[in-house]
CSV table of C-alpha atoms in Angstrom, one decimal:
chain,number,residue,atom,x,y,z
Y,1,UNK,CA,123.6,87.1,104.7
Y,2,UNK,CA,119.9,85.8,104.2
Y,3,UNK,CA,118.7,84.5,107.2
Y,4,UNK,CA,116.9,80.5,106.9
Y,5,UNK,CA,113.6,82.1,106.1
Y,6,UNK,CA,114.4,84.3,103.3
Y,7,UNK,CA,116.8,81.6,101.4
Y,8,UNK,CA,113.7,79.2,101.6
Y,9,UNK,CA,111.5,82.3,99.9
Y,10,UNK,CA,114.1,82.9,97.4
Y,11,UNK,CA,113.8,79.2,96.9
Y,12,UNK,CA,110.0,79.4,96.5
Y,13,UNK,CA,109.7,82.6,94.3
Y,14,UNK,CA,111.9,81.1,91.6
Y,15,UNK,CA,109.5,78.7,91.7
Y,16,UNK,CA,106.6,81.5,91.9
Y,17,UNK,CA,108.0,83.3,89.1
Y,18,UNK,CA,107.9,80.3,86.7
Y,19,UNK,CA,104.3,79.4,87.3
Y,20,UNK,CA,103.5,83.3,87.3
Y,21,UNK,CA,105.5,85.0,84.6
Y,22,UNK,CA,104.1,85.8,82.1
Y,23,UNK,CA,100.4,85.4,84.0
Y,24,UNK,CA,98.5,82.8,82.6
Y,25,UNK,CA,95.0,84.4,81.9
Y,26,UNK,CA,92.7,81.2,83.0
Y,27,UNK,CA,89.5,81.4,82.0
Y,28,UNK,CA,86.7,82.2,84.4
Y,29,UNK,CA,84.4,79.7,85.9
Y,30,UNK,CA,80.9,80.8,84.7
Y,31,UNK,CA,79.0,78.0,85.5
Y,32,UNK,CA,77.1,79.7,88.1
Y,33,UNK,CA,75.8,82.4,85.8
Y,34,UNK,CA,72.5,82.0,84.3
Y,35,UNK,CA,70.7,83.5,81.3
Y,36,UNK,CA,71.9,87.0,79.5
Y,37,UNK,CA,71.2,89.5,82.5
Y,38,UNK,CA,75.3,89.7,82.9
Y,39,UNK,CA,76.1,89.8,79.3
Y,40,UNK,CA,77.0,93.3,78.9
Y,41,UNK,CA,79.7,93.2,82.5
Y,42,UNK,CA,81.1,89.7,81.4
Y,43,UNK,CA,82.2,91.5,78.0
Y,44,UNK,CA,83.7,94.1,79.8
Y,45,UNK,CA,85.1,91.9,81.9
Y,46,UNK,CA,87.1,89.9,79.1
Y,47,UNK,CA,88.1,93.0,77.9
Y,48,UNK,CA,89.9,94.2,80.6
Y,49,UNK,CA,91.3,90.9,81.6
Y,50,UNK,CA,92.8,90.9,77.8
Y,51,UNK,CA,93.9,94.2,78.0
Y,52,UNK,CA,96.0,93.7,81.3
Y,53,UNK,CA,97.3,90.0,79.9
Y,54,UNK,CA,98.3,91.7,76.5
Y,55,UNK,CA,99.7,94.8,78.7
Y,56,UNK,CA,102.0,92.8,81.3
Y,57,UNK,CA,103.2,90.4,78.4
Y,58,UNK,CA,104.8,93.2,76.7
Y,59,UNK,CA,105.8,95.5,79.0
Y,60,UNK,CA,107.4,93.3,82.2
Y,61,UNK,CA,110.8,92.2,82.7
Y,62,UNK,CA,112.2,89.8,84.8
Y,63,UNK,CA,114.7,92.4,86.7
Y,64,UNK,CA,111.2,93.3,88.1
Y,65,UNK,CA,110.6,90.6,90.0
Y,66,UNK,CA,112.9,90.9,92.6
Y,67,UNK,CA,110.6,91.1,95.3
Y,68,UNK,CA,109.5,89.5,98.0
Y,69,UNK,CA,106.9,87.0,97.6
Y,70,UNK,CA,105.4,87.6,101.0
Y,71,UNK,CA,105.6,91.8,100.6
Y,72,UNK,CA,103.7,91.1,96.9
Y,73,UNK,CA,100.6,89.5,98.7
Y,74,UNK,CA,100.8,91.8,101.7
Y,75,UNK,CA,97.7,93.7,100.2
Y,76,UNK,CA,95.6,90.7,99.5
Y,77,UNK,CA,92.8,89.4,101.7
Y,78,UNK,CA,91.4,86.1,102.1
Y,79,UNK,CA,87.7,85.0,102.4
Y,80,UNK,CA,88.2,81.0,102.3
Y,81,UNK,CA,84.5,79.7,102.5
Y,82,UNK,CA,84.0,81.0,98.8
Y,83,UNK,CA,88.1,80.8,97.6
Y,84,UNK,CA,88.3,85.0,97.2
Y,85,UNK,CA,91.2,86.6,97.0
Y,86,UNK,CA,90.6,90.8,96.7
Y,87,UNK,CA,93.7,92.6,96.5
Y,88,UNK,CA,92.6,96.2,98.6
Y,89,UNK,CA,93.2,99.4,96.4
Y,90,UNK,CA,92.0,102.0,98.9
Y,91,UNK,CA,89.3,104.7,97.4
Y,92,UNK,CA,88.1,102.2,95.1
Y,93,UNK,CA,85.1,100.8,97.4
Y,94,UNK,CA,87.6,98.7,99.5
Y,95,UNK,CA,85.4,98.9,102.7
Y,96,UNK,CA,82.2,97.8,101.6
Y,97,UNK,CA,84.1,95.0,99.9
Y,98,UNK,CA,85.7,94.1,103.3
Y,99,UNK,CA,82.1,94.6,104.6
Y,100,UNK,CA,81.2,91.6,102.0
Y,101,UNK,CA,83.9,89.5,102.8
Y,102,UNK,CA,82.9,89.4,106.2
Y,103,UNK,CA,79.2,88.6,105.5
Y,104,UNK,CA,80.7,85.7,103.6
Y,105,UNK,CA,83.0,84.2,106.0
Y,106,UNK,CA,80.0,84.5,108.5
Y,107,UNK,CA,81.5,87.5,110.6
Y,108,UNK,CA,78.3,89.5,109.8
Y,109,UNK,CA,74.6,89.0,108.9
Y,110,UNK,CA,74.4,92.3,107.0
Y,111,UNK,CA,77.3,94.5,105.2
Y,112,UNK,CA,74.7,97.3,106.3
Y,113,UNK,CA,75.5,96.7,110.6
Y,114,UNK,CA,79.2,96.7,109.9
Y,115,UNK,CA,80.8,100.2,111.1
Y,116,UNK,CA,83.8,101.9,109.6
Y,117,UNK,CA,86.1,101.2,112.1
Y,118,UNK,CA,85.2,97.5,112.4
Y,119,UNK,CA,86.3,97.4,108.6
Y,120,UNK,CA,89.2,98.6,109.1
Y,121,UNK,CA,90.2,98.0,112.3
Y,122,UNK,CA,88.5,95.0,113.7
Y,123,UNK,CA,91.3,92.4,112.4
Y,124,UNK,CA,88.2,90.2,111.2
Y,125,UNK,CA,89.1,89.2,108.0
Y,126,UNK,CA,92.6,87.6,107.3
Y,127,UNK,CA,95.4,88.6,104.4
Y,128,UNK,CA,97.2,85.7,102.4
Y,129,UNK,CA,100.7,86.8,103.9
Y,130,UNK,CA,99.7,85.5,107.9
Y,131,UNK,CA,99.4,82.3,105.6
Y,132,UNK,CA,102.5,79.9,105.3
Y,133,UNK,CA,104.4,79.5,101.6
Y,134,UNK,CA,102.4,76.5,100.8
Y,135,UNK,CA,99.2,78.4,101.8
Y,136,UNK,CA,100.1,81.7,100.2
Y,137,UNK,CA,100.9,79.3,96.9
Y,138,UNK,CA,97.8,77.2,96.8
Y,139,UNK,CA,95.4,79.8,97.7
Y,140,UNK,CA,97.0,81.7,94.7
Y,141,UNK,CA,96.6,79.1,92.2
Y,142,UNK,CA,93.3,77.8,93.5
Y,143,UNK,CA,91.1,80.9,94.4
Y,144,UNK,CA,89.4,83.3,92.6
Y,145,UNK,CA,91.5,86.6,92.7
Y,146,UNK,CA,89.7,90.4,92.6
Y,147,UNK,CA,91.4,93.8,92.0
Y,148,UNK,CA,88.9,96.9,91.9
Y,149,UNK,CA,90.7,99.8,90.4
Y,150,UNK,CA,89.9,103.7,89.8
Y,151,UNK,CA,90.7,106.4,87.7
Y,152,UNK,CA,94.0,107.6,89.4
Y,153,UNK,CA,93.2,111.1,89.5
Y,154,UNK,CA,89.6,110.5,91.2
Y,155,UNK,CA,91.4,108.3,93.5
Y,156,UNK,CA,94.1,110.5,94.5
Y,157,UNK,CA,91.5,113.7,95.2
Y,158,UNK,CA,89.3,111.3,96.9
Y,159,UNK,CA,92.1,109.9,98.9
Y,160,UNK,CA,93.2,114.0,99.4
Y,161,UNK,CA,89.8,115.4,100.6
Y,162,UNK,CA,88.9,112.3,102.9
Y,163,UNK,CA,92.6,112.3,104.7
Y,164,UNK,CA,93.0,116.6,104.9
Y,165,UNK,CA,89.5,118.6,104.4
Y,166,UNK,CA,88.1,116.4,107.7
Y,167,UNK,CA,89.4,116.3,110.8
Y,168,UNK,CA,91.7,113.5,111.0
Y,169,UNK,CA,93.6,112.4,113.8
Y,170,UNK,CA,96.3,110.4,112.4
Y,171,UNK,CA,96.5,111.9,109.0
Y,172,UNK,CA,96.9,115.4,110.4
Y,173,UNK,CA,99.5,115.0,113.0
Y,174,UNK,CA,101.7,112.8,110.9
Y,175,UNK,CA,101.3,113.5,107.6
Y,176,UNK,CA,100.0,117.1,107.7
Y,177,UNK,CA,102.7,118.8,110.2
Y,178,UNK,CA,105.0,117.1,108.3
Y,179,UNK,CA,103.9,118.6,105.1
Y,180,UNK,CA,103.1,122.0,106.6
Y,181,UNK,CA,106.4,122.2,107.4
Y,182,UNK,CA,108.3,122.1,104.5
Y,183,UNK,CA,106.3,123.0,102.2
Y,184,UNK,CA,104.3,125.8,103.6
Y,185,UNK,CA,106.4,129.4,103.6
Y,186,UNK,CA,105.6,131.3,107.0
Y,187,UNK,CA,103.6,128.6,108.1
Y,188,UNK,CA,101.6,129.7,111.1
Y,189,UNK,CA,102.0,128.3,114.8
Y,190,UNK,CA,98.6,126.9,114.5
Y,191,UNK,CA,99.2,125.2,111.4
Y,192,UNK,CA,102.5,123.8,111.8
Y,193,UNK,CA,101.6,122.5,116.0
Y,194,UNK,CA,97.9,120.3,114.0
Y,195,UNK,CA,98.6,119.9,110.8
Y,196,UNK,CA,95.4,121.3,109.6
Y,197,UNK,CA,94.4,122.4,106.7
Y,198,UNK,CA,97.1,121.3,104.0
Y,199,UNK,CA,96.1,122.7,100.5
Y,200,UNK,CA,96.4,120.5,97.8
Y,201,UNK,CA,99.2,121.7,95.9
Y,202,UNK,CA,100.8,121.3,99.1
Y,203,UNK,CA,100.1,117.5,99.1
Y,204,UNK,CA,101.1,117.0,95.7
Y,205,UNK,CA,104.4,118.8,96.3
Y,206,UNK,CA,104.9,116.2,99.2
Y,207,UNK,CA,103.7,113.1,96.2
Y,208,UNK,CA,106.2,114.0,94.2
Y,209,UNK,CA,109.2,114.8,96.3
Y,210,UNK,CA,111.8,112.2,96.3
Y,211,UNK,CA,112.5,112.8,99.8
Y,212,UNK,CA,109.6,112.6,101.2
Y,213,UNK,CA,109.2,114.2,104.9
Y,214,UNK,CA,107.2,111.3,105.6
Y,215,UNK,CA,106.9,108.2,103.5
Y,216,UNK,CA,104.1,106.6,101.1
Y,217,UNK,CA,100.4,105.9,102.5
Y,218,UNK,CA,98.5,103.1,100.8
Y,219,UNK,CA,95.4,105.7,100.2
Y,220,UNK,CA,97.5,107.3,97.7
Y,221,UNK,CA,100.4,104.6,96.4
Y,222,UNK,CA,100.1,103.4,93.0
Y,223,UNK,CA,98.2,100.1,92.1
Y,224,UNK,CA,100.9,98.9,90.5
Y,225,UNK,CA,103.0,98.6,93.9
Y,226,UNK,CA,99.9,97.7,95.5
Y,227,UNK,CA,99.1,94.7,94.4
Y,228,UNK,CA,101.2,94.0,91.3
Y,229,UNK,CA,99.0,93.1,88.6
Y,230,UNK,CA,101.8,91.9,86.4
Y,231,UNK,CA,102.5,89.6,89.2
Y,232,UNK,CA,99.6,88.3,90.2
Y,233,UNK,CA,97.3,86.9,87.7
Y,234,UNK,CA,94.0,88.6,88.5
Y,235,UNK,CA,90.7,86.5,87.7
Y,236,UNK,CA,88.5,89.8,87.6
Y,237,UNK,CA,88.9,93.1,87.2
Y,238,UNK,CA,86.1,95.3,88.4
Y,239,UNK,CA,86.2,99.3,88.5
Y,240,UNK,CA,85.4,101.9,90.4
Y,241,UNK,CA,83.3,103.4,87.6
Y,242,UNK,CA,81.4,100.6,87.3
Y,243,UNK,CA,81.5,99.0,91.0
Y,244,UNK,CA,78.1,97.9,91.9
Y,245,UNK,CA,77.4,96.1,88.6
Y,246,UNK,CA,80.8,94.5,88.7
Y,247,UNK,CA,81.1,93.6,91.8
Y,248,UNK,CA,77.3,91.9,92.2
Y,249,UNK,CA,78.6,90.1,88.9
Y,250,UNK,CA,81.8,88.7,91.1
Y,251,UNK,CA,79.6,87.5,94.0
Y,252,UNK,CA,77.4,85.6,91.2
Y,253,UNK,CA,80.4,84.0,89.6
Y,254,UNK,CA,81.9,82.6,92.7
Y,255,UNK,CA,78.7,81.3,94.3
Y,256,UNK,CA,77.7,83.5,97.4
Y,257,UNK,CA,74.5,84.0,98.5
Y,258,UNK,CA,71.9,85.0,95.9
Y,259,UNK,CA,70.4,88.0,98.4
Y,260,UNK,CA,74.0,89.1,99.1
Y,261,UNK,CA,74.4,92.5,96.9
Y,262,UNK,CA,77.0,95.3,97.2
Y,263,UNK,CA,76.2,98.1,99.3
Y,264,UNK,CA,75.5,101.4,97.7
Y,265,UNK,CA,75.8,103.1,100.4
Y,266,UNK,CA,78.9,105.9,101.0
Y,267,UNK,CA,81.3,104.8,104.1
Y,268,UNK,CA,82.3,107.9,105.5
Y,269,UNK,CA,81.1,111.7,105.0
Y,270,UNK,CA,78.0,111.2,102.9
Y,271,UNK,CA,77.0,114.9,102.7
Y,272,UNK,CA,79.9,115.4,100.5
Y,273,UNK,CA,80.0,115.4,96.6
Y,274,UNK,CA,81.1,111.8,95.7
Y,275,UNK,CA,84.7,112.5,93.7
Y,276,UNK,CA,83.8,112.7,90.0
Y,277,UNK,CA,85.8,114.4,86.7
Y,278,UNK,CA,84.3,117.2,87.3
Y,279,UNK,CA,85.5,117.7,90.8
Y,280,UNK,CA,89.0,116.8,90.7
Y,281,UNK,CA,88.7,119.5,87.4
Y,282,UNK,CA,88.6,121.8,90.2
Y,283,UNK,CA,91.5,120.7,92.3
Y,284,UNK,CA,93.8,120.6,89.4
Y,285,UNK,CA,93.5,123.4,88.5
Y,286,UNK,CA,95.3,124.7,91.7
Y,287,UNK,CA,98.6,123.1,90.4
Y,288,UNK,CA,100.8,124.4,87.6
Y,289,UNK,CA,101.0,123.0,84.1
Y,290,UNK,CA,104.2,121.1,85.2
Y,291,UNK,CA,102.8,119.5,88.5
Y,292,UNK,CA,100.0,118.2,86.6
Y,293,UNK,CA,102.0,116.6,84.0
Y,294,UNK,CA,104.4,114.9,86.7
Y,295,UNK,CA,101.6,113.9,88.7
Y,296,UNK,CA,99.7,111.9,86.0
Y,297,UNK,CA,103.7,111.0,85.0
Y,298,UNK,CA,103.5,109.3,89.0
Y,299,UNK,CA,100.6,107.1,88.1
Y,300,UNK,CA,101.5,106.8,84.5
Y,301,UNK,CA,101.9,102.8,85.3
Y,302,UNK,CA,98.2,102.4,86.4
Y,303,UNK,CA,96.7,104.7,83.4
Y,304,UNK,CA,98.3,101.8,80.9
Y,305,UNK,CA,97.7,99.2,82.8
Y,306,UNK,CA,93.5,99.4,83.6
Y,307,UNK,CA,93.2,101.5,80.4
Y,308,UNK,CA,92.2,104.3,81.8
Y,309,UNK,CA,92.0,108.1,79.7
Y,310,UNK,CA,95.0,110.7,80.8
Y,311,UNK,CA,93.1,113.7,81.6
């Protein structure tokens, strides 16, 4: 039986899904933004916001949204001086945009003094599910909302090399002995007791297994069930691709400080090759014709959605 609190959710998310299906595409407050110097991003912008509103509209169902209100916003952080929401796809510049948030909310002075593990770690910045319904449903209709997406494949490699070609000590343990183990023939002791070195066929064989030794990992889950863009009605779409110029065109648009601009620099590793087409070319070639297919097939959903080019 449904306990109290979940009957009074049930009660809110019909009321949810009325105001949020399909998502009302609002227009964007741009009367902040002066002169031509963002004419170029804004068009993008638009373009994408169409794209996703034309995309959800014709492609949703109501059987999909069965889900818990509070587990749909679980990705989605809150920076309340400024009314930000940024829904966190991991691999898509999610810790210098944490960085930012805490510069605005006054946690920081620079995004530049603000180490990795205080990002992710420090508990600084808060998510719109610690909120209460009413505060979880105003922020949503009141604030401005962010996604910052990537090509899939880029993400997933980045996401691979970062968790399994350094030394890792959660990643490893959990997720590579795991892997190791079943999917590794005459896996050494070595291997198999640190769960080094997975290959990445190895990894993908683990993505696409329906039984999963171990379960999903945000660095590698699909947008889609990240932070449900069909759901949610995002107010700006920025990409990877395109990050610093989208994302300094955000911080224009919702008012925060005119010197505040989106660190270039790389968080973690930055001796290695950034993850471009050419590089995942590489990895991809170390799976068969089939795993590549089923692969993009698993992220099929976030190619459509952000408009992205199957490889």
């Amino acid at each position: 039986q449904l306990s109290g609190r979940q009957k009074m959710t049930e009660s809110f998310l019909s009321q949810f899904r009325e105001v949020y299906f399909p998502p009302a595409m609002r227009p964007l407050n741009k009367s902040l933004i002066k002169g031509d110097e963002w004419k170029d991003v804004d068009g993008a912008q638009e373009r994408r916001r169409s794209f996703l509103y034309g995309f959800c509209k014709k492609y949703n169902s109501r059987k999909k949204l069965r889900t818990h209100l509070v587990h749909v916003v679980s990705r989605i952080y809150v920076e309340d001086r400024h009314k930000i929401l940024y829904c966190e796809v991991p691999k898509a510049g999610c810790s210098n945009w944490k960085r930012v948030l805490m510069v605005l909310n006054g946690l920081a002075v620079s995004a530049r003094n603000i180490s990795h593990d205080d990002v992710h770690y420090g508990k600084h910045l808060k998510k719109l599910d610690s909120y209460d319904l009413k505060g979880i449903y105003t922020r949503l209709n009141t604030y401005t909302k962010t996604i910052f997406v990537r090509d899939p494949m880029e993400r997933l490699v980045s996401a691979f090399r970062d968790k399994f070609e350094h030394p890792n000590s959660y990643y490893h343990p959990v997720f590579g002995k795991a892997i190791i183990k079943k999917y590794r023939q005459n896996a050494n002791e070595e291997a198999l007791k640190t769960g080094s070195g997975v290959k990445f066929k190895e990894f993908i064989q683990y993505l696409l297994d329906s039984h999963r030794p171990v379960g999903m990992d945000i660095h590698w889950e699909q947008v889609s069930k990240l932070c449900y863009p069909c759901l949610i009605n995002y107010d700006f779409i920025g990409k990877f691709e395109t990050l610093e110029e989208d994302a300094n065109y955000f911080l224009q648009l919702v008012g925060a400080p005119a010197k505040l601009r989106f660190p270039s620099f790389k968080d973690r590793h930055s001796s290695d090759e950034r993850t471009n087409a050419e590089v995942v070319r590489q990895y991809l070639k170390e799976l068969s014709k089939q795993e590549r297919q089923l692969t993009y097939d698993f992220y099929y959903l976030d190619y459509l959605m952000f408009n992205y080019t199957s490889p």
